[in-house]
Coordinates of C-alpha atoms and ligand atoms in Angstrom, one line a residue:
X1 CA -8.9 19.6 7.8
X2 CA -9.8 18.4 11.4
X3 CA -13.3 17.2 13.5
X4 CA -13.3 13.9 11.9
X5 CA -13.5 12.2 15.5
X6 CA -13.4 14.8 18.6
X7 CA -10.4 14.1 21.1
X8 CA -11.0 11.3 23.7
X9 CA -9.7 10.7 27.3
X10 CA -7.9 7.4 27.1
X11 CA -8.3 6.9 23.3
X12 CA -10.0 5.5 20.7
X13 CA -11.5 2.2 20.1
X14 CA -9.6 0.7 17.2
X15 CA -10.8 -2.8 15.3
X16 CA -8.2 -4.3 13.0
X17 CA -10.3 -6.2 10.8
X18 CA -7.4 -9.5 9.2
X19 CA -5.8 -8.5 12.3
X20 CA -3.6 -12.3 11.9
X21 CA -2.9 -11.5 8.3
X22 CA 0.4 -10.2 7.1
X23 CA -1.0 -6.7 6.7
X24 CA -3.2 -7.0 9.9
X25 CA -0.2 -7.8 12.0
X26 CA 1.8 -4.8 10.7
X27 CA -0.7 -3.0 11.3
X28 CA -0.6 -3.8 15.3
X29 CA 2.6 -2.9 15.1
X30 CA 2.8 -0.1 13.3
X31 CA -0.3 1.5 15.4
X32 CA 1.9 0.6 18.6
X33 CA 5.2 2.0 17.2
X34 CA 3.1 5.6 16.6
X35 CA 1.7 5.4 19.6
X36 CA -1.9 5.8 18.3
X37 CA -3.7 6.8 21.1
X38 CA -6.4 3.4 21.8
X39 CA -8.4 2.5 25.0
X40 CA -9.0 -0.7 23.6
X41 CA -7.7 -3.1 20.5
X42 CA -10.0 -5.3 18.8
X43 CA -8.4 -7.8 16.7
X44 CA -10.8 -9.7 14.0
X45 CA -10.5 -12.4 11.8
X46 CA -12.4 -15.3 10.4
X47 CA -14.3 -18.3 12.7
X48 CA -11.1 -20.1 11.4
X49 CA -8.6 -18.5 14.2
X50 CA -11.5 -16.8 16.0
X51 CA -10.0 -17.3 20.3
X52 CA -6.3 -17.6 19.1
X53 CA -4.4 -14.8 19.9
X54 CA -2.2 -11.6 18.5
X55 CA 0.4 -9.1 20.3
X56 CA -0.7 -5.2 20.4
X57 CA 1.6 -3.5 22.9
X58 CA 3.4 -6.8 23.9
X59 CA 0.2 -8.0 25.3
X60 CA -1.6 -11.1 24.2
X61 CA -4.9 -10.0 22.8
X62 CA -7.6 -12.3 21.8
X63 CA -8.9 -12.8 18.2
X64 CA -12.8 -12.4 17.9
X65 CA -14.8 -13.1 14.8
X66 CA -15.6 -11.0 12.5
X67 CA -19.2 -12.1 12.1
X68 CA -20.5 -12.1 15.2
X69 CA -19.0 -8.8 16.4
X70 CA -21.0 -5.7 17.1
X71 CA -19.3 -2.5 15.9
X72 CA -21.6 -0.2 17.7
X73 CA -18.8 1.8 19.7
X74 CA -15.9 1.2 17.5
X75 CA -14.5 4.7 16.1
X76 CA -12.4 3.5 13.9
X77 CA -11.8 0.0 12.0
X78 CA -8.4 -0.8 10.0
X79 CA -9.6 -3.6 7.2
X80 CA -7.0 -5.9 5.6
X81 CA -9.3 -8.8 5.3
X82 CA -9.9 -9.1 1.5
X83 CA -12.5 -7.0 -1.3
X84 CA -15.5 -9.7 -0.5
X85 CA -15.0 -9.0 3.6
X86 CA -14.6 -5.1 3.0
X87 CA -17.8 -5.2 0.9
X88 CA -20.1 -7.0 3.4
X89 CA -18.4 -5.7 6.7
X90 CA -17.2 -2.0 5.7
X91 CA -20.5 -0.3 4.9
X92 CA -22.2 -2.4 8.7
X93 CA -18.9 -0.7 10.5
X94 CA -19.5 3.0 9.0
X95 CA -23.6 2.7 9.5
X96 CA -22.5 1.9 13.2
X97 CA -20.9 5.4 13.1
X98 CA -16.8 3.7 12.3
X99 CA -14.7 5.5 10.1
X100 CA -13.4 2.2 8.4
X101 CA -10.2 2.4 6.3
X102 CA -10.0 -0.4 3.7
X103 CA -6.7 -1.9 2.3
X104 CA -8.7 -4.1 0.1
X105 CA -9.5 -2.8 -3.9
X106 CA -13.4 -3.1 -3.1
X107 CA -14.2 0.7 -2.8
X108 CA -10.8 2.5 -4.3
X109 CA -12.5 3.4 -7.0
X110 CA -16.3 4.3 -5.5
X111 CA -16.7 7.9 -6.9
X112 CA -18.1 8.8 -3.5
X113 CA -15.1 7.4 -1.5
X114 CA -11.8 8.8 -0.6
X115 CA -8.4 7.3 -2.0
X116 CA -5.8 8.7 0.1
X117 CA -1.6 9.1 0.7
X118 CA -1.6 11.6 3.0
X119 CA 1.3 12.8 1.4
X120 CA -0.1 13.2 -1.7
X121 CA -4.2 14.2 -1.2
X122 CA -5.0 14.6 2.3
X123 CA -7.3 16.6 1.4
X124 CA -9.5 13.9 -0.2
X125 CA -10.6 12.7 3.0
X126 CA -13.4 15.4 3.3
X127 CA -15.1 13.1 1.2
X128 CA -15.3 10.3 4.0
X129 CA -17.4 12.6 6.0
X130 CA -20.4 11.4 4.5
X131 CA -19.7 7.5 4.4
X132 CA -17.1 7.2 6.3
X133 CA -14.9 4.8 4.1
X134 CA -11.9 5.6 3.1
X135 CA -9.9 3.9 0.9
X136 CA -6.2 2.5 1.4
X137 CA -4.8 1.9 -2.5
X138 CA -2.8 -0.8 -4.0
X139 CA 0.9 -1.0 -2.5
X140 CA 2.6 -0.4 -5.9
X141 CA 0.2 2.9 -6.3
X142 CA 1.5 4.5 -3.3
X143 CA 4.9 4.2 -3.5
X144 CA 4.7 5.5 -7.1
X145 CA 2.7 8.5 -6.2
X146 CA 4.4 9.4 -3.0
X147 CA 7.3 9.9 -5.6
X148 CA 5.2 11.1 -8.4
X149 CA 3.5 14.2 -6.5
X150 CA 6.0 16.2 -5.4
X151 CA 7.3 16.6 -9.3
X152 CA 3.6 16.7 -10.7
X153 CA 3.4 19.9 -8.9
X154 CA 6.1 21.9 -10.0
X155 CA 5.8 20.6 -13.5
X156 CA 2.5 19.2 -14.5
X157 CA 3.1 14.8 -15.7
X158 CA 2.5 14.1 -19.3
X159 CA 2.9 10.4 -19.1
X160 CA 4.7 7.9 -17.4
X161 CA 6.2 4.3 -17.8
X162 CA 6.5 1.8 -14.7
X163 CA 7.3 -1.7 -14.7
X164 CA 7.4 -3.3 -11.3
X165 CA 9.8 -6.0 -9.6
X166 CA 6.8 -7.2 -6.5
X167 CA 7.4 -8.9 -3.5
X168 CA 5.6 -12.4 -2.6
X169 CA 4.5 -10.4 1.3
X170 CA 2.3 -8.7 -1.1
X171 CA -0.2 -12.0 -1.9
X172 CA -0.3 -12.7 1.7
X173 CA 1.1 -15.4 4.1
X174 CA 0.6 -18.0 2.3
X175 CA 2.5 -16.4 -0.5
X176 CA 5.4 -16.0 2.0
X177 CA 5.0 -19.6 3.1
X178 CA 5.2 -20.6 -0.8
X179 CA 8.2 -18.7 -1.5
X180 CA 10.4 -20.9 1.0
X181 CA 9.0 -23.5 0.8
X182 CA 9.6 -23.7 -3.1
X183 CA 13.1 -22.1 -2.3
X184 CA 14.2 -25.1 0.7
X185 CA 12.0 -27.9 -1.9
X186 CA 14.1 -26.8 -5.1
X187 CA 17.7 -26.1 -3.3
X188 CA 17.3 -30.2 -1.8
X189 CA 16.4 -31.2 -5.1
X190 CA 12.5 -31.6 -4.9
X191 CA 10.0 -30.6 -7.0
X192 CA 8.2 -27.4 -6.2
X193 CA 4.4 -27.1 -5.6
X194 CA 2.5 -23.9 -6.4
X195 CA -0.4 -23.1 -4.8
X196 CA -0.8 -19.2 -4.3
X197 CA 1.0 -17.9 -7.8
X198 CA 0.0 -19.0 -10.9
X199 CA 3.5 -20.5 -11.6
X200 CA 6.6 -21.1 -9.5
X201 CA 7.6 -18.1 -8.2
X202 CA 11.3 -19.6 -6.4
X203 CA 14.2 -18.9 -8.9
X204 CA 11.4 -17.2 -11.2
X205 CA 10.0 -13.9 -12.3
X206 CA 6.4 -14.4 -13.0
X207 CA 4.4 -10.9 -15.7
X208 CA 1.2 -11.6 -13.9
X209 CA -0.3 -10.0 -10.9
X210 CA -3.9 -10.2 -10.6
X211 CA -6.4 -11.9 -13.0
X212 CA -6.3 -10.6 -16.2
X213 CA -8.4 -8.3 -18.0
X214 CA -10.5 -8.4 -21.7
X215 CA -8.0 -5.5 -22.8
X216 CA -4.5 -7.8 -22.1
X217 CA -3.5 -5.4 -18.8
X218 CA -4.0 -7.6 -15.4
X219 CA -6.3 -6.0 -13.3
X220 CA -3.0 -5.0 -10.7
X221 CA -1.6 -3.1 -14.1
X222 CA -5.4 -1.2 -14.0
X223 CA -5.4 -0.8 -10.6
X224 CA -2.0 0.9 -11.2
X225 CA -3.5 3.7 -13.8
X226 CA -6.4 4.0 -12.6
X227 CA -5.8 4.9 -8.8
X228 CA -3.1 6.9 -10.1
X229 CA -5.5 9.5 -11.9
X230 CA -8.1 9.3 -9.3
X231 CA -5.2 10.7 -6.5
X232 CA -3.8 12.8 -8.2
X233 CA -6.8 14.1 -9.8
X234 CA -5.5 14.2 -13.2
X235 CA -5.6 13.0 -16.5
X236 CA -2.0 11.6 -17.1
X237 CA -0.9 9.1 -19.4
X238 CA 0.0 6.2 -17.5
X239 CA 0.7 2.2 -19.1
X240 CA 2.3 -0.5 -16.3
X241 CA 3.6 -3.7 -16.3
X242 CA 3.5 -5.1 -13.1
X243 CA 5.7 -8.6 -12.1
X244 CA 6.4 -10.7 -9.2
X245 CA 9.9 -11.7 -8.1
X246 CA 11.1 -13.9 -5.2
X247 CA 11.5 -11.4 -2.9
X248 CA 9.5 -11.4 0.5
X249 CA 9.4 -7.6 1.5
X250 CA 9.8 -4.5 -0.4
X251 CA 8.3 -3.1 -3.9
X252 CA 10.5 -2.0 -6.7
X253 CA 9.2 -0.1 -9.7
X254 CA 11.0 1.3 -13.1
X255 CA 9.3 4.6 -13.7
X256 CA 9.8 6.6 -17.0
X257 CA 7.9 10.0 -16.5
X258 CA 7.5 12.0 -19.2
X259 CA 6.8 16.0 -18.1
X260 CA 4.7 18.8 -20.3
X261 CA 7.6 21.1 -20.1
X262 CA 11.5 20.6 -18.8
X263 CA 12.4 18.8 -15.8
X264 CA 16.0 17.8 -15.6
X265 CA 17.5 15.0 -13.4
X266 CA 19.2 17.6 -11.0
X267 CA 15.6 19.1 -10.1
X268 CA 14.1 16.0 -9.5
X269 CA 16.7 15.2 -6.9
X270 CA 16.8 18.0 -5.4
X271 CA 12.7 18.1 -4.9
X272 CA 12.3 14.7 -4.0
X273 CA 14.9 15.0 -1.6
X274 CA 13.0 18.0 0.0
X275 CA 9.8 15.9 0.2
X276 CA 7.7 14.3 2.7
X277 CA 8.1 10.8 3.0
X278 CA 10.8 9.8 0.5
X279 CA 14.8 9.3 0.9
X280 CA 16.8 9.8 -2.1
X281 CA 19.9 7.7 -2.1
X282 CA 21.2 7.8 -5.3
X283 CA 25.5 8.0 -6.0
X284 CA 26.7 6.0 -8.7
X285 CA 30.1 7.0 -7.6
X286 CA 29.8 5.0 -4.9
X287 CA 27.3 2.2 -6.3
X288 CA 24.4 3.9 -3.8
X289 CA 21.1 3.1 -4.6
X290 CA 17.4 1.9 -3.4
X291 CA 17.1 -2.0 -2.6
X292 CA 14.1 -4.0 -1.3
X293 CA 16.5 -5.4 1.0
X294 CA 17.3 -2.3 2.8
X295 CA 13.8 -0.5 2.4
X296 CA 11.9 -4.0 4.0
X297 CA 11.3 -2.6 7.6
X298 CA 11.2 1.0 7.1
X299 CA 8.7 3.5 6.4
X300 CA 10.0 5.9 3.7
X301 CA 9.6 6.2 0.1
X302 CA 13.4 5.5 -1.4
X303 CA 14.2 6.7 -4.6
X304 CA 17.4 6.3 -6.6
X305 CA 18.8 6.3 -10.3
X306 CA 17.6 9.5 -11.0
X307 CA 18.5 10.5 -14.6
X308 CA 17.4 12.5 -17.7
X309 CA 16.2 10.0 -20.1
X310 CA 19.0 9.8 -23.2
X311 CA 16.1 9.0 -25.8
X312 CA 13.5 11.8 -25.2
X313 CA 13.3 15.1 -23.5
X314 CA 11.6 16.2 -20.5
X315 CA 11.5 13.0 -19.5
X316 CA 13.8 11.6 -16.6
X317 CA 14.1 7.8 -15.2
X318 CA 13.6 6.5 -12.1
X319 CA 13.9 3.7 -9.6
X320 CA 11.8 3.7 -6.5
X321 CA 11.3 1.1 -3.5
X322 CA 9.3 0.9 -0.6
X323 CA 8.2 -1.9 1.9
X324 CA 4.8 -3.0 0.7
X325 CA 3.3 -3.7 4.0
X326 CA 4.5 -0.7 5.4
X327 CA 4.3 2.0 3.7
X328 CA 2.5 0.4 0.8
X329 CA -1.0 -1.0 3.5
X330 CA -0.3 -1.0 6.7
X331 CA 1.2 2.5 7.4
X332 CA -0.4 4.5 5.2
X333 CA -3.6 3.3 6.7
X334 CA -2.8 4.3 10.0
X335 CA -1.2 7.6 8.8
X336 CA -4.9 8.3 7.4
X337 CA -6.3 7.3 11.0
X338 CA -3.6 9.7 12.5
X339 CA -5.2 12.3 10.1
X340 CA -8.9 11.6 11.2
X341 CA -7.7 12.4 15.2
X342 CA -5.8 15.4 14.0
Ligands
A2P1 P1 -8.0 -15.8 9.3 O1 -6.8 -15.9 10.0 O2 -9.2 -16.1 10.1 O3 -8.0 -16.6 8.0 P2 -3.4 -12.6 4.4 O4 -3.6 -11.4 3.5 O5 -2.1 -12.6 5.1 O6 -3.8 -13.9 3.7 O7 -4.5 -12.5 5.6 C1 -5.9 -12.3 5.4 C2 -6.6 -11.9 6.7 O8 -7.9 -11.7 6.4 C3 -6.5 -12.9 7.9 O9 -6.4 -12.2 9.1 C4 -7.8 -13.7 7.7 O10 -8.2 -14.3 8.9 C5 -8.7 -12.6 7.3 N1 -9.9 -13.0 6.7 C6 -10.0 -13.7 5.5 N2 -11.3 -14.0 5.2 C7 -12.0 -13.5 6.2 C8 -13.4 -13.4 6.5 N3 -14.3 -14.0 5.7 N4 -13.8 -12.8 7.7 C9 -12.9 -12.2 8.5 N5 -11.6 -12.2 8.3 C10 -11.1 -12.9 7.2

């Protein structure tokens, strides 16, 4: 897989499309951290902070808006800007000859567009050399599959059980803002306002991610199953519940994975501990496993609490974290741009 965008002296032209939102930002930094190889940095937003101004590289780097910007030139654009910017903007960026690579849910499930952890399906992205969209999925999707594939290959998924414990960096700034706010407002004995969640979400856990759906599932829950199948291009059983918890960075997720033939605990550790992309710490004897609050900042896949589920067989539990923005948007979409120069 290679030829997506021919090497160029001095680098590539890279747009960040939501480049002041909390993805947008990681995403700066995680393309400066890599070292992605850029000859110039376009950071877009909305007319609302159109002229204010970002870091890439330690420099000061102005914010231009979306809406008046030609892409003619741009060879790649990083979107993290929203499903009603990505539908409008994406398709103008690829026509202008962009790969564009969308953290938004607007075109995950296109049939004619790529859904892709390069750990898991790099070799989806053929598809994005017709349109040249490819699509970033849903934070709590990658984490899962990053952790999923590895077994799935040896010994095919039947089915598979996740609840998730999400963190408030997930909904955005303004969902950080809320969470301490809420937290200072409650602790001095005010009442809390709630403006992003759909009820407080300090001191709380709150079942509901996403709007919900006719069937009872909110749409993150579908997003979830659906994605899933599409990546790993299979038909496996798959029912979520996904939550929000005060937490500002880092996923957790339950997972309950039920195998067509054996698959003990032991195995599992030892091939997710082989795998690309994941750190297994996981020692009850000495209280050792995953937490948001040491996976926030980092780029792997942790997984912990491995064990052979007591009430069925084939089936193992298993507790996996990752830092939403990271690995969950902003990283994997620049590991996907690192594929396209490859
Ligand atoms: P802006 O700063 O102009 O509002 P978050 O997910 O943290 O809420 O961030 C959303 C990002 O998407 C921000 O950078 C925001 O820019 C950007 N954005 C939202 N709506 C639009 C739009 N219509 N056009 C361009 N950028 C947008």
């Amino acid at each position: 897989m290679s030829g997506f965008l021919a090497p160029k002296e001095g680098g590539y032209r890279v747009a960040v499309v939501g480049a002041t939102g909390a993805v947008g930002l990681t995403m700066l930094e995680v393309l400066a951290e890599r070292k992605f190889p850029i000859s110039e940095l376009i950071p877009l937003a909305s007319s609302r902070s159109a002229g204010s101004f970002v870091a890439f590289n330690r420099l000061d780097t102005e914010v231009l808006d979306l809406a008046s910007f030609d892409p003619e030139g741009v060879d790649i654009a990083l979107f993290s800007a929203g499903g009603a910017t990505s539908l409008e903007y994406a398709p103008r960026f690829a026509e202008a000859g962009c790969y564009v690579i969308d953290n938004s849910s607007a075109w995950r499930m296109d049939e004619a567009v790529a859904l892709v952890v390069p750990e898991v399906n790099p070799e989806m992205l053929e598809m994005a050399r017709i349109n040249r969209i490819i699509a970033n999925p849903n934070c709590s999707t990658i984490q899962m599959v990053v952790a999923l594939a590895p077994l799935h290959r040896v010994v095919p998924i039947r089915r598979v059980v996740v609840a998730t414990y999400q963190a408030v960096s997930g909904a955005g700034g303004k969902a950080i803002e809320e969470l301490a706010n809420q937290t200072r407002q409650l602790l001095a004995g005010a009442s809390a306002e709630s403006n992003v969640f759909p009820a407080r979400i300090a001191f709380n856990v709150i079942p509901q991610i996403d709007i919900f759906m006719d069937d009872g599932y909110t749409k993150e829950e579908h997003k979830m199953m659906d994605e899933t199948r599409k990546i790993l291009q299979a038909d496996i059983a798959l029912t979520a519940t996904t939550v929000r918890v005060p937490v500002f960075y880092g996923h957790s997720e339950a997972l309950n994975v039920e195998f067509v033939a054996a698959m003990a605990a032991e195995q599992v550790r030892d091939l997710l501990a082989d795998a690309d992309g994941i750190c297994v710490v996981d020692d009850p004897s000495t209280e050792d496993y995953p937490l948001a609050s040491e996976a926030g900042g980092t780029d792997p896949v942790w997984v912990g609490r491995i064990r052979d589920d007591a009430s069925q067989a084939n089936t193992i539990d298993m507790w996996v974290v990752a830092d939403n923005i990271r690995k969950g948007a902003a990283l994997n979409a620049v590991q996907i741009a690192e594929l396209l120069i490859a």
